[in-house]
mmCIF file with all atom_site columns, C-alpha atoms in Angstrom:
data_model
loop_
_atom_site.group_PDB
_atom_site.id
_atom_site.type_symbol
_atom_site.label_atom_id
_atom_site.label_alt_id
_atom_site.label_comp_id
_atom_site.label_asym_id
_atom_site.label_entity_id
_atom_site.label_seq_id
_atom_site.pdbx_PDB_ins_code
_atom_site.Cartn_x
_atom_site.Cartn_y
_atom_site.Cartn_z
_atom_site.occupancy
_atom_site.B_iso_or_equiv
_atom_site.pdbx_formal_charge
_atom_site.auth_seq_id
_atom_site.auth_comp_id
_atom_site.auth_asym_id
_atom_site.auth_atom_id
_atom_site.pdbx_PDB_model_num
ATOM 1   C CA . UNK A 1 1   ? -39.753 71.998  69.667 1.00 0.00 ? 413 UNK A CA 1
ATOM 2   C CA . UNK A 1 2   ? -42.045 74.149  71.828 1.00 0.00 ? 414 UNK A CA 1
ATOM 3   C CA . UNK A 1 3   ? -45.573 72.759  72.083 1.00 0.00 ? 415 UNK A CA 1
ATOM 4   C CA . UNK A 1 4   ? -48.470 75.104  72.736 1.00 0.00 ? 416 UNK A CA 1
ATOM 5   C CA . UNK A 1 5   ? -52.145 75.519  71.978 1.00 0.00 ? 417 UNK A CA 1
ATOM 6   C CA . UNK A 1 6   ? -51.361 79.039  70.742 1.00 0.00 ? 418 UNK A CA 1
ATOM 7   C CA . UNK A 1 7   ? -50.107 79.620  67.225 1.00 0.00 ? 419 UNK A CA 1
ATOM 8   C CA . UNK A 1 8   ? -46.813 81.390  67.957 1.00 0.00 ? 420 UNK A CA 1
ATOM 9   C CA . UNK A 1 9   ? -45.037 80.617  64.699 1.00 0.00 ? 421 UNK A CA 1
ATOM 10  C CA . UNK A 1 10  ? -45.883 84.061  63.343 1.00 0.00 ? 422 UNK A CA 1
ATOM 11  C CA . UNK A 1 11  ? -46.898 86.442  66.123 1.00 0.00 ? 423 UNK A CA 1
ATOM 12  C CA . UNK A 1 12  ? -45.881 90.068  66.611 1.00 0.00 ? 424 UNK A CA 1
ATOM 13  C CA . UNK A 1 13  ? -46.980 92.732  69.066 1.00 0.00 ? 425 UNK A CA 1
ATOM 14  C CA . UNK A 1 14  ? -45.988 96.345  68.556 1.00 0.00 ? 426 UNK A CA 1
ATOM 15  C CA . UNK A 1 15  ? -46.802 99.589  70.363 1.00 0.00 ? 427 UNK A CA 1
ATOM 16  C CA . UNK A 1 16  ? -46.444 102.829 68.494 1.00 0.00 ? 428 UNK A CA 1
ATOM 17  C CA . UNK A 1 17  ? -47.931 106.087 67.293 1.00 0.00 ? 429 UNK A CA 1
ATOM 18  C CA . UNK A 1 18  ? -50.352 106.119 64.348 1.00 0.00 ? 430 UNK A CA 1
ATOM 19  C CA . UNK A 1 19  ? -48.703 108.191 61.614 1.00 0.00 ? 431 UNK A CA 1
ATOM 20  C CA . UNK A 1 20  ? -51.260 107.978 58.812 1.00 0.00 ? 432 UNK A CA 1
ATOM 21  C CA . UNK A 1 21  ? -54.617 106.269 58.361 1.00 0.00 ? 433 UNK A CA 1
ATOM 22  C CA . UNK A 1 22  ? -56.351 105.217 55.144 1.00 0.00 ? 434 UNK A CA 1
ATOM 23  C CA . UNK A 1 23  ? -59.775 103.588 55.161 1.00 0.00 ? 435 UNK A CA 1
ATOM 24  C CA . UNK A 1 24  ? -61.352 101.747 52.227 1.00 0.00 ? 436 UNK A CA 1
ATOM 25  C CA . UNK A 1 25  ? -63.996 99.175  51.354 1.00 0.00 ? 437 UNK A CA 1
ATOM 26  C CA . UNK A 1 26  ? -63.517 96.301  48.915 1.00 0.00 ? 438 UNK A CA 1
ATOM 27  C CA . UNK A 1 27  ? -66.061 95.648  46.140 1.00 0.00 ? 439 UNK A CA 1
ATOM 28  C CA . UNK A 1 28  ? -67.470 92.747  48.187 1.00 0.00 ? 440 UNK A CA 1
ATOM 29  C CA . UNK A 1 29  ? -68.139 95.056  51.164 1.00 0.00 ? 441 UNK A CA 1
ATOM 30  C CA . UNK A 1 30  ? -65.197 94.171  53.436 1.00 0.00 ? 442 UNK A CA 1
ATOM 31  C CA . UNK A 1 31  ? -63.841 97.214  55.231 1.00 0.00 ? 443 UNK A CA 1
ATOM 32  C CA . UNK A 1 32  ? -60.076 97.795  55.389 1.00 0.00 ? 444 UNK A CA 1
ATOM 33  C CA . UNK A 1 33  ? -57.882 100.229 57.260 1.00 0.00 ? 445 UNK A CA 1
ATOM 34  C CA . UNK A 1 34  ? -54.148 100.790 56.666 1.00 0.00 ? 446 UNK A CA 1
ATOM 35  C CA . UNK A 1 35  ? -52.250 102.528 59.463 1.00 0.00 ? 447 UNK A CA 1
ATOM 36  C CA . UNK A 1 36  ? -48.564 103.401 59.421 1.00 0.00 ? 448 UNK A CA 1
ATOM 37  C CA . UNK A 1 37  ? -47.309 102.777 62.952 1.00 0.00 ? 449 UNK A CA 1
ATOM 38  C CA . UNK A 1 38  ? -44.105 104.412 64.221 1.00 0.00 ? 450 UNK A CA 1
ATOM 39  C CA . UNK A 1 39  ? -42.363 102.641 67.090 1.00 0.00 ? 451 UNK A CA 1
ATOM 40  C CA . UNK A 1 40  ? -39.474 103.963 69.198 1.00 0.00 ? 452 UNK A CA 1
ATOM 41  C CA . UNK A 1 41  ? -37.997 102.298 72.278 1.00 0.00 ? 453 UNK A CA 1
ATOM 42  C CA . UNK A 1 42  ? -34.798 101.488 74.103 1.00 0.00 ? 454 UNK A CA 1
ATOM 43  C CA . UNK A 1 43  ? -33.879 97.790  74.115 1.00 0.00 ? 455 UNK A CA 1
ATOM 44  C CA . UNK A 1 44  ? -31.075 95.818  75.729 1.00 0.00 ? 456 UNK A CA 1
ATOM 45  C CA . UNK A 1 45  ? -28.792 93.880  73.395 1.00 0.00 ? 457 UNK A CA 1
ATOM 46  C CA . UNK A 1 46  ? -25.603 92.136  74.511 1.00 0.00 ? 458 UNK A CA 1
ATOM 47  C CA . UNK A 1 47  ? -25.806 94.051  77.785 1.00 0.00 ? 459 UNK A CA 1
ATOM 48  C CA . UNK A 1 48  ? -25.925 97.453  76.071 1.00 0.00 ? 460 UNK A CA 1
ATOM 49  C CA . UNK A 1 49  ? -28.743 99.941  75.548 1.00 0.00 ? 461 UNK A CA 1
ATOM 50  C CA . UNK A 1 50  ? -29.828 100.235 71.938 1.00 0.00 ? 462 UNK A CA 1
ATOM 51  C CA . UNK A 1 51  ? -32.326 102.623 70.361 1.00 0.00 ? 463 UNK A CA 1
ATOM 52  C CA . UNK A 1 52  ? -34.935 100.718 68.347 1.00 0.00 ? 464 UNK A CA 1
ATOM 53  C CA . UNK A 1 53  ? -37.029 102.401 65.663 1.00 0.00 ? 465 UNK A CA 1
ATOM 54  C CA . UNK A 1 54  ? -39.307 101.190 62.903 1.00 0.00 ? 466 UNK A CA 1
ATOM 55  C CA . UNK A 1 55  ? -42.209 102.399 60.834 1.00 0.00 ? 467 UNK A CA 1
ATOM 56  C CA . UNK A 1 56  ? -44.479 99.551  59.787 1.00 0.00 ? 468 UNK A CA 1
ATOM 57  C CA . UNK A 1 57  ? -47.709 99.333  57.828 1.00 0.00 ? 469 UNK A CA 1
ATOM 58  C CA . UNK A 1 58  ? -50.589 97.769  59.733 1.00 0.00 ? 470 UNK A CA 1
ATOM 59  C CA . UNK A 1 59  ? -53.408 96.096  57.766 1.00 0.00 ? 471 UNK A CA 1
ATOM 60  C CA . UNK A 1 60  ? -56.771 95.871  59.496 1.00 0.00 ? 472 UNK A CA 1
ATOM 61  C CA . UNK A 1 61  ? -59.527 93.990  57.680 1.00 0.00 ? 473 UNK A CA 1
ATOM 62  C CA . UNK A 1 62  ? -63.027 92.893  58.535 1.00 0.00 ? 474 UNK A CA 1
ATOM 63  C CA . UNK A 1 63  ? -66.037 94.789  59.730 1.00 0.00 ? 475 UNK A CA 1
ATOM 64  C CA . UNK A 1 64  ? -65.735 93.571  63.355 1.00 0.00 ? 476 UNK A CA 1
ATOM 65  C CA . UNK A 1 65  ? -62.101 94.688  63.808 1.00 0.00 ? 477 UNK A CA 1
ATOM 66  C CA . UNK A 1 66  ? -62.575 97.936  61.842 1.00 0.00 ? 478 UNK A CA 1
ATOM 67  C CA . UNK A 1 67  ? -65.197 99.031  64.380 1.00 0.00 ? 479 UNK A CA 1
ATOM 68  C CA . UNK A 1 68  ? -62.503 99.072  67.099 1.00 0.00 ? 480 UNK A CA 1
ATOM 69  C CA . UNK A 1 69  ? -60.380 101.508 65.033 1.00 0.00 ? 481 UNK A CA 1
ATOM 70  C CA . UNK A 1 70  ? -62.936 104.335 64.892 1.00 0.00 ? 482 UNK A CA 1
ATOM 71  C CA . UNK A 1 71  ? -61.306 106.218 67.793 1.00 0.00 ? 483 UNK A CA 1
ATOM 72  C CA . UNK A 1 72  ? -57.805 106.001 66.308 1.00 0.00 ? 484 UNK A CA 1
ATOM 73  C CA . UNK A 1 73  ? -56.459 109.225 64.823 1.00 0.00 ? 485 UNK A CA 1
ATOM 74  C CA . UNK A 1 74  ? -53.012 110.374 63.705 1.00 0.00 ? 486 UNK A CA 1
ATOM 75  C CA . UNK A 1 75  ? -50.960 110.655 66.889 1.00 0.00 ? 487 UNK A CA 1
ATOM 76  C CA . UNK A 1 76  ? -52.879 107.947 68.793 1.00 0.00 ? 488 UNK A CA 1
ATOM 77  C CA . UNK A 1 77  ? -50.779 105.481 70.774 1.00 0.00 ? 489 UNK A CA 1
ATOM 78  C CA . UNK A 1 78  ? -51.901 101.935 69.992 1.00 0.00 ? 490 UNK A CA 1
ATOM 79  C CA . UNK A 1 79  ? -51.002 98.305  70.635 1.00 0.00 ? 491 UNK A CA 1
ATOM 80  C CA . UNK A 1 80  ? -51.321 95.968  67.657 1.00 0.00 ? 492 UNK A CA 1
ATOM 81  C CA . UNK A 1 81  ? -51.050 92.167  67.835 1.00 0.00 ? 493 UNK A CA 1
ATOM 82  C CA . UNK A 1 82  ? -51.146 90.000  64.741 1.00 0.00 ? 494 UNK A CA 1
ATOM 83  C CA . UNK A 1 83  ? -49.064 88.218  62.136 1.00 0.00 ? 495 UNK A CA 1
ATOM 84  C CA . UNK A 1 84  ? -46.624 89.505  59.539 1.00 0.00 ? 496 UNK A CA 1
ATOM 85  C CA . UNK A 1 85  ? -46.767 88.801  55.825 1.00 0.00 ? 497 UNK A CA 1
ATOM 86  C CA . UNK A 1 86  ? -44.912 90.080  52.798 1.00 0.00 ? 498 UNK A CA 1
ATOM 87  C CA . UNK A 1 87  ? -46.772 92.288  50.290 1.00 0.00 ? 499 UNK A CA 1
ATOM 88  C CA . UNK A 1 88  ? -45.395 93.083  46.849 1.00 0.00 ? 500 UNK A CA 1
ATOM 89  C CA . UNK A 1 89  ? -45.476 96.814  46.171 1.00 0.00 ? 501 UNK A CA 1
ATOM 90  C CA . UNK A 1 90  ? -46.159 98.470  42.811 1.00 0.00 ? 502 UNK A CA 1
ATOM 91  C CA . UNK A 1 91  ? -42.387 98.940  42.342 1.00 0.00 ? 503 UNK A CA 1
ATOM 92  C CA . UNK A 1 92  ? -41.846 95.173  42.694 1.00 0.00 ? 504 UNK A CA 1
ATOM 93  C CA . UNK A 1 93  ? -40.206 95.329  46.121 1.00 0.00 ? 505 UNK A CA 1
ATOM 94  C CA . UNK A 1 94  ? -41.520 93.271  49.007 1.00 0.00 ? 506 UNK A CA 1
ATOM 95  C CA . UNK A 1 95  ? -42.602 94.917  52.258 1.00 0.00 ? 507 UNK A CA 1
ATOM 96  C CA . UNK A 1 96  ? -43.454 93.336  55.608 1.00 0.00 ? 508 UNK A CA 1
ATOM 97  C CA . UNK A 1 97  ? -46.970 94.197  56.781 1.00 0.00 ? 509 UNK A CA 1
ATOM 98  C CA . UNK A 1 98  ? -48.430 93.497  60.228 1.00 0.00 ? 510 UNK A CA 1
ATOM 99  C CA . UNK A 1 99  ? -51.966 92.096  59.833 1.00 0.00 ? 511 UNK A CA 1
ATOM 100 C CA . UNK A 1 100 ? -53.854 93.072  62.966 1.00 0.00 ? 512 UNK A CA 1
ATOM 101 C CA . UNK A 1 101 ? -55.870 90.548  64.945 1.00 0.00 ? 513 UNK A CA 1
ATOM 102 C CA . UNK A 1 102 ? -56.122 92.713  68.073 1.00 0.00 ? 514 UNK A CA 1
ATOM 103 C CA . UNK A 1 103 ? -55.921 96.495  68.435 1.00 0.00 ? 515 UNK A CA 1
ATOM 104 C CA . UNK A 1 104 ? -55.990 98.490  71.635 1.00 0.00 ? 516 UNK A CA 1
ATOM 105 C CA . UNK A 1 105 ? -56.044 102.273 71.960 1.00 0.00 ? 517 UNK A CA 1
ATOM 106 C CA . UNK A 1 106 ? -53.587 103.160 74.765 1.00 0.00 ? 518 UNK A CA 1
ATOM 107 C CA . UNK A 1 107 ? -54.178 106.884 75.232 1.00 0.00 ? 519 UNK A CA 1
#
C-alpha cells in the first residue's frame, strides 16, 4: 500500500470550460456555486490515441473558495482539484460530483 502524507484516496483534477454557473446561499449563510465543466482531450490508452470527453458538475462551497470564482464566466478555462462524491438527483439516479478544494482560472 502506498504511504503518503497526502490524502490521495479520492483526488481528482480536471481542466475544462465552464458551461453554466449557478450561485446560491444556504439559509445558514454558506455560499455555494455549481459549475458544469466540459472537458475534452486526447489520451493514450493501450498505445493508441483516444478522444476523452466528459461534462461534470463541480460543487464549490464556502465563502473563502467562492471568492476565487468571481472571475469565472461561461467559457472560462479552469482547473479544479478536489474529491468526488455521489449525489442523488430528484429522479432518484446517482450522479458523480467533483467537490472543489482548489480552483484556478487558466485564461
